Amino acid sequence: PNVIAMGLRTIDLAPTMAYMLGIPEPQQSQGVVRLDLLRGGEARTLVPVIGLTDFHGQLDPTTLSVDGRNFSAGGAAQLATN
């Protein structure tokens, strides 16, 4: 009743896999741990997942300046865990 089932989103993969491995999830993760998928339940359809990234091996921190404020925009620092 008044419940909308949420499908798996690619942003849920990193926190879910981190949980399964027993490691901290990435700090910048916007997804959620999908325990419902780990417990089984309704039938699922396998679909291919393609990972796209703009990391390109950039190890030095990159910043953007918007309206005089600096924001982190990449580099190895973005891959840090909690």
Short mmCIF file of N, CA and C in Angstrom, two decimals:
data_model
loop_
_atom_site.label_atom_id
_atom_site.label_comp_id
_atom_site.label_asym_id
_atom_site.label_seq_id
_atom_site.Cartn_x
_atom_site.Cartn_y
_atom_site.Cartn_z
N PRO A 1 0.83 -1.19 0.00
CA PRO A 1 0.00 0.00 0.00
C PRO A 1 0.87 1.26 0.00
N ASN A 2 0.72 2.06 -1.02
CA ASN A 2 1.48 3.31 -1.15
C ASN A 2 2.99 3.11 -1.11
N VAL A 3 3.46 1.95 -1.58
CA VAL A 3 4.89 1.67 -1.62
C VAL A 3 5.29 1.53 -3.08
N ILE A 4 6.32 2.24 -3.45
CA ILE A 4 6.83 2.16 -4.82
C ILE A 4 8.15 1.40 -4.78
N ALA A 5 8.21 0.28 -5.49
CA ALA A 5 9.44 -0.51 -5.52
C ALA A 5 10.51 0.25 -6.28
N MET A 6 11.69 0.36 -5.69
CA MET A 6 12.79 1.07 -6.33
C MET A 6 13.68 0.06 -7.04
N GLY A 7 13.91 0.26 -8.31
CA GLY A 7 14.79 -0.62 -9.05
C GLY A 7 16.24 -0.36 -8.69
N LEU A 8 17.08 -1.30 -9.02
CA LEU A 8 18.50 -1.15 -8.77
C LEU A 8 19.06 -0.07 -9.68
N ARG A 9 19.81 0.85 -9.10
CA ARG A 9 20.47 1.90 -9.87
C ARG A 9 21.96 1.64 -9.83
N THR A 10 22.67 2.03 -10.86
CA THR A 10 24.11 1.78 -10.88
C THR A 10 24.82 2.46 -9.72
N ILE A 11 24.28 3.59 -9.22
CA ILE A 11 24.94 4.25 -8.09
C ILE A 11 24.78 3.45 -6.80
N ASP A 12 23.89 2.43 -6.80
CA ASP A 12 23.74 1.57 -5.63
C ASP A 12 24.78 0.45 -5.61
N LEU A 13 25.45 0.20 -6.72
CA LEU A 13 26.39 -0.92 -6.78
C LEU A 13 27.59 -0.74 -5.85
N ALA A 14 28.23 0.43 -5.85
CA ALA A 14 29.43 0.64 -5.02
C ALA A 14 29.14 0.47 -3.53
N PRO A 15 28.10 1.13 -2.97
CA PRO A 15 27.85 0.93 -1.55
C PRO A 15 27.43 -0.50 -1.22
N THR A 16 26.69 -1.15 -2.11
CA THR A 16 26.27 -2.53 -1.86
C THR A 16 27.46 -3.47 -1.88
N MET A 17 28.35 -3.30 -2.86
CA MET A 17 29.52 -4.16 -2.94
C MET A 17 30.47 -3.89 -1.78
N ALA A 18 30.62 -2.64 -1.36
CA ALA A 18 31.46 -2.32 -0.21
C ALA A 18 30.91 -3.01 1.04
N TYR A 19 29.59 -2.99 1.21
CA TYR A 19 28.96 -3.66 2.35
C TYR A 19 29.26 -5.16 2.31
N MET A 20 29.14 -5.76 1.13
CA MET A 20 29.39 -7.19 0.99
C MET A 20 30.84 -7.54 1.30
N LEU A 21 31.76 -6.64 0.99
CA LEU A 21 33.19 -6.87 1.24
C LEU A 21 33.61 -6.47 2.65
N GLY A 22 32.70 -5.82 3.38
CA GLY A 22 33.02 -5.40 4.74
C GLY A 22 33.97 -4.22 4.81
N ILE A 23 33.94 -3.37 3.79
CA ILE A 23 34.80 -2.19 3.76
C ILE A 23 33.93 -0.94 3.76
N PRO A 24 34.50 0.21 4.13
CA PRO A 24 33.71 1.45 4.11
C PRO A 24 33.27 1.81 2.70
N GLU A 25 32.07 2.35 2.58
CA GLU A 25 31.63 2.76 1.25
C GLU A 25 32.32 4.06 0.86
N PRO A 26 32.45 4.32 -0.44
CA PRO A 26 33.11 5.55 -0.88
C PRO A 26 32.44 6.79 -0.30
N GLN A 27 33.24 7.78 0.07
CA GLN A 27 32.71 9.01 0.68
C GLN A 27 31.73 9.73 -0.23
N GLN A 28 31.98 9.73 -1.51
CA GLN A 28 31.15 10.49 -2.44
C GLN A 28 29.96 9.68 -2.95
N SER A 29 29.75 8.49 -2.41
CA SER A 29 28.67 7.63 -2.88
C SER A 29 27.31 8.26 -2.62
N GLN A 30 26.46 8.25 -3.64
CA GLN A 30 25.10 8.76 -3.50
C GLN A 30 24.08 7.64 -3.47
N GLY A 31 24.53 6.42 -3.72
CA GLY A 31 23.63 5.27 -3.73
C GLY A 31 23.39 4.74 -2.33
N VAL A 32 22.60 3.69 -2.25
CA VAL A 32 22.28 3.07 -0.97
C VAL A 32 22.61 1.59 -1.03
N VAL A 33 22.85 0.98 0.15
CA VAL A 33 23.07 -0.46 0.22
C VAL A 33 21.73 -1.14 -0.02
N ARG A 34 21.69 -2.04 -0.98
CA ARG A 34 20.44 -2.72 -1.34
C ARG A 34 20.41 -4.11 -0.71
N LEU A 35 20.14 -4.16 0.60
CA LEU A 35 20.06 -5.43 1.31
C LEU A 35 18.95 -6.31 0.76
N ASP A 36 17.89 -5.70 0.24
CA ASP A 36 16.78 -6.48 -0.30
C ASP A 36 17.25 -7.37 -1.45
N LEU A 37 18.22 -6.92 -2.21
CA LEU A 37 18.72 -7.72 -3.31
C LEU A 37 19.61 -8.85 -2.82
N LEU A 38 20.25 -8.65 -1.68
CA LEU A 38 21.11 -9.68 -1.13
C LEU A 38 20.31 -10.80 -0.48
N ARG A 39 19.13 -10.49 -0.01
CA ARG A 39 18.30 -11.47 0.69
C ARG A 39 17.44 -12.30 -0.26
N GLY A 40 17.42 -11.95 -1.51
CA GLY A 40 16.55 -12.67 -2.44
C GLY A 40 15.20 -11.99 -2.52
N GLY A 41 14.22 -12.70 -2.95
CA GLY A 41 12.89 -12.11 -3.06
C GLY A 41 12.34 -12.32 -4.44
N GLU A 42 11.78 -11.27 -5.00
CA GLU A 42 11.14 -11.40 -6.30
C GLU A 42 12.14 -11.76 -7.40
N ALA A 43 11.62 -12.33 -8.47
CA ALA A 43 12.46 -12.73 -9.60
C ALA A 43 13.13 -11.50 -10.21
N ARG A 44 14.35 -11.71 -10.67
CA ARG A 44 15.08 -10.62 -11.29
C ARG A 44 15.52 -11.00 -12.70
N THR A 45 15.74 -10.01 -13.50
CA THR A 45 16.24 -10.21 -14.85
C THR A 45 17.68 -9.71 -14.90
N LEU A 46 18.58 -10.55 -15.39
CA LEU A 46 19.98 -10.13 -15.51
C LEU A 46 20.12 -9.17 -16.67
N VAL A 47 20.81 -8.09 -16.43
CA VAL A 47 21.06 -7.10 -17.47
C VAL A 47 22.54 -6.73 -17.45
N PRO A 48 23.12 -6.42 -18.59
CA PRO A 48 24.52 -6.00 -18.59
C PRO A 48 24.66 -4.61 -17.97
N VAL A 49 25.73 -4.42 -17.21
CA VAL A 49 26.01 -3.12 -16.60
C VAL A 49 27.32 -2.61 -17.19
N ILE A 50 27.28 -1.41 -17.68
CA ILE A 50 28.48 -0.80 -18.26
C ILE A 50 28.94 0.31 -17.33
N GLY A 51 30.19 0.25 -16.90
CA GLY A 51 30.72 1.29 -16.03
C GLY A 51 31.37 2.39 -16.85
N LEU A 52 30.92 3.60 -16.64
CA LEU A 52 31.51 4.75 -17.31
C LEU A 52 32.13 5.65 -16.25
N THR A 53 33.29 6.17 -16.52
CA THR A 53 33.96 7.02 -15.55
C THR A 53 34.72 8.13 -16.27
N ASP A 54 34.92 9.21 -15.57
CA ASP A 54 35.76 10.27 -16.13
C ASP A 54 37.08 10.35 -15.37
N PHE A 55 37.43 9.30 -14.62
CA PHE A 55 38.63 9.28 -13.81
C PHE A 55 39.89 9.34 -14.67
N HIS A 56 40.01 8.50 -15.68
CA HIS A 56 41.12 8.50 -16.64
C HIS A 56 42.50 8.53 -16.00
N GLY A 57 42.64 7.92 -14.84
CA GLY A 57 43.94 7.86 -14.20
C GLY A 57 44.44 9.17 -13.63
N GLN A 58 43.58 10.15 -13.49
CA GLN A 58 43.98 11.45 -12.95
C GLN A 58 44.25 11.30 -11.45
N LEU A 59 45.52 11.33 -11.07
CA LEU A 59 45.87 11.14 -9.67
C LEU A 59 46.02 12.46 -8.91
N ASP A 60 46.33 13.52 -9.60
CA ASP A 60 46.46 14.82 -8.94
C ASP A 60 45.08 15.42 -8.72
N PRO A 61 44.84 16.00 -7.55
CA PRO A 61 43.54 16.62 -7.31
C PRO A 61 43.26 17.72 -8.34
N THR A 62 42.04 17.78 -8.77
CA THR A 62 41.60 18.80 -9.72
C THR A 62 40.52 19.63 -9.05
N THR A 63 40.58 20.92 -9.21
CA THR A 63 39.54 21.77 -8.62
C THR A 63 38.92 22.65 -9.69
N LEU A 64 37.69 23.02 -9.44
CA LEU A 64 36.96 23.95 -10.29
C LEU A 64 36.68 25.19 -9.48
N SER A 65 36.67 26.32 -10.12
CA SER A 65 36.33 27.56 -9.44
C SER A 65 35.03 28.09 -10.03
N VAL A 66 34.02 28.22 -9.17
CA VAL A 66 32.71 28.73 -9.59
C VAL A 66 32.33 29.86 -8.65
N ASP A 67 32.11 31.03 -9.20
CA ASP A 67 31.74 32.19 -8.40
C ASP A 67 32.70 32.42 -7.24
N GLY A 68 33.99 32.23 -7.49
CA GLY A 68 34.98 32.47 -6.46
C GLY A 68 35.13 31.37 -5.43
N ARG A 69 34.38 30.27 -5.56
CA ARG A 69 34.49 29.14 -4.63
C ARG A 69 35.14 27.97 -5.35
N ASN A 70 36.04 27.26 -4.66
CA ASN A 70 36.72 26.12 -5.25
C ASN A 70 36.04 24.83 -4.84
N PHE A 71 35.92 23.91 -5.80
CA PHE A 71 35.30 22.61 -5.57
C PHE A 71 36.21 21.52 -6.10
N SER A 72 36.30 20.41 -5.35
CA SER A 72 37.06 19.26 -5.82
C SER A 72 36.33 18.63 -7.00
N ALA A 73 37.08 18.31 -8.05
CA ALA A 73 36.44 17.79 -9.25
C ALA A 73 37.12 16.53 -9.77
N GLY A 74 37.91 15.88 -8.97
CA GLY A 74 38.52 14.65 -9.44
C GLY A 74 39.86 14.38 -8.80
N GLY A 75 40.52 13.38 -9.32
CA GLY A 75 41.79 12.96 -8.77
C GLY A 75 41.61 11.84 -7.77
N ALA A 76 42.70 11.31 -7.27
CA ALA A 76 42.66 10.19 -6.35
C ALA A 76 41.90 10.52 -5.07
N ALA A 77 41.86 11.79 -4.68
CA ALA A 77 41.14 12.17 -3.46
C ALA A 77 39.66 11.82 -3.56
N GLN A 78 39.11 11.82 -4.75
CA GLN A 78 37.70 11.48 -4.93
C GLN A 78 37.43 10.01 -4.69
N LEU A 79 38.48 9.18 -4.67
CA LEU A 79 38.32 7.75 -4.48
C LEU A 79 38.46 7.35 -3.02
N ALA A 80 38.66 8.30 -2.12
CA ALA A 80 38.87 8.01 -0.70
C ALA A 80 37.64 7.37 -0.08
N THR A 81 37.85 6.55 0.94
CA THR A 81 36.74 5.95 1.69
C THR A 81 36.55 6.70 2.99
N ASN A 82 35.45 6.39 3.67
CA ASN A 82 35.15 7.06 4.95
C ASN A 82 36.23 6.83 5.96
#
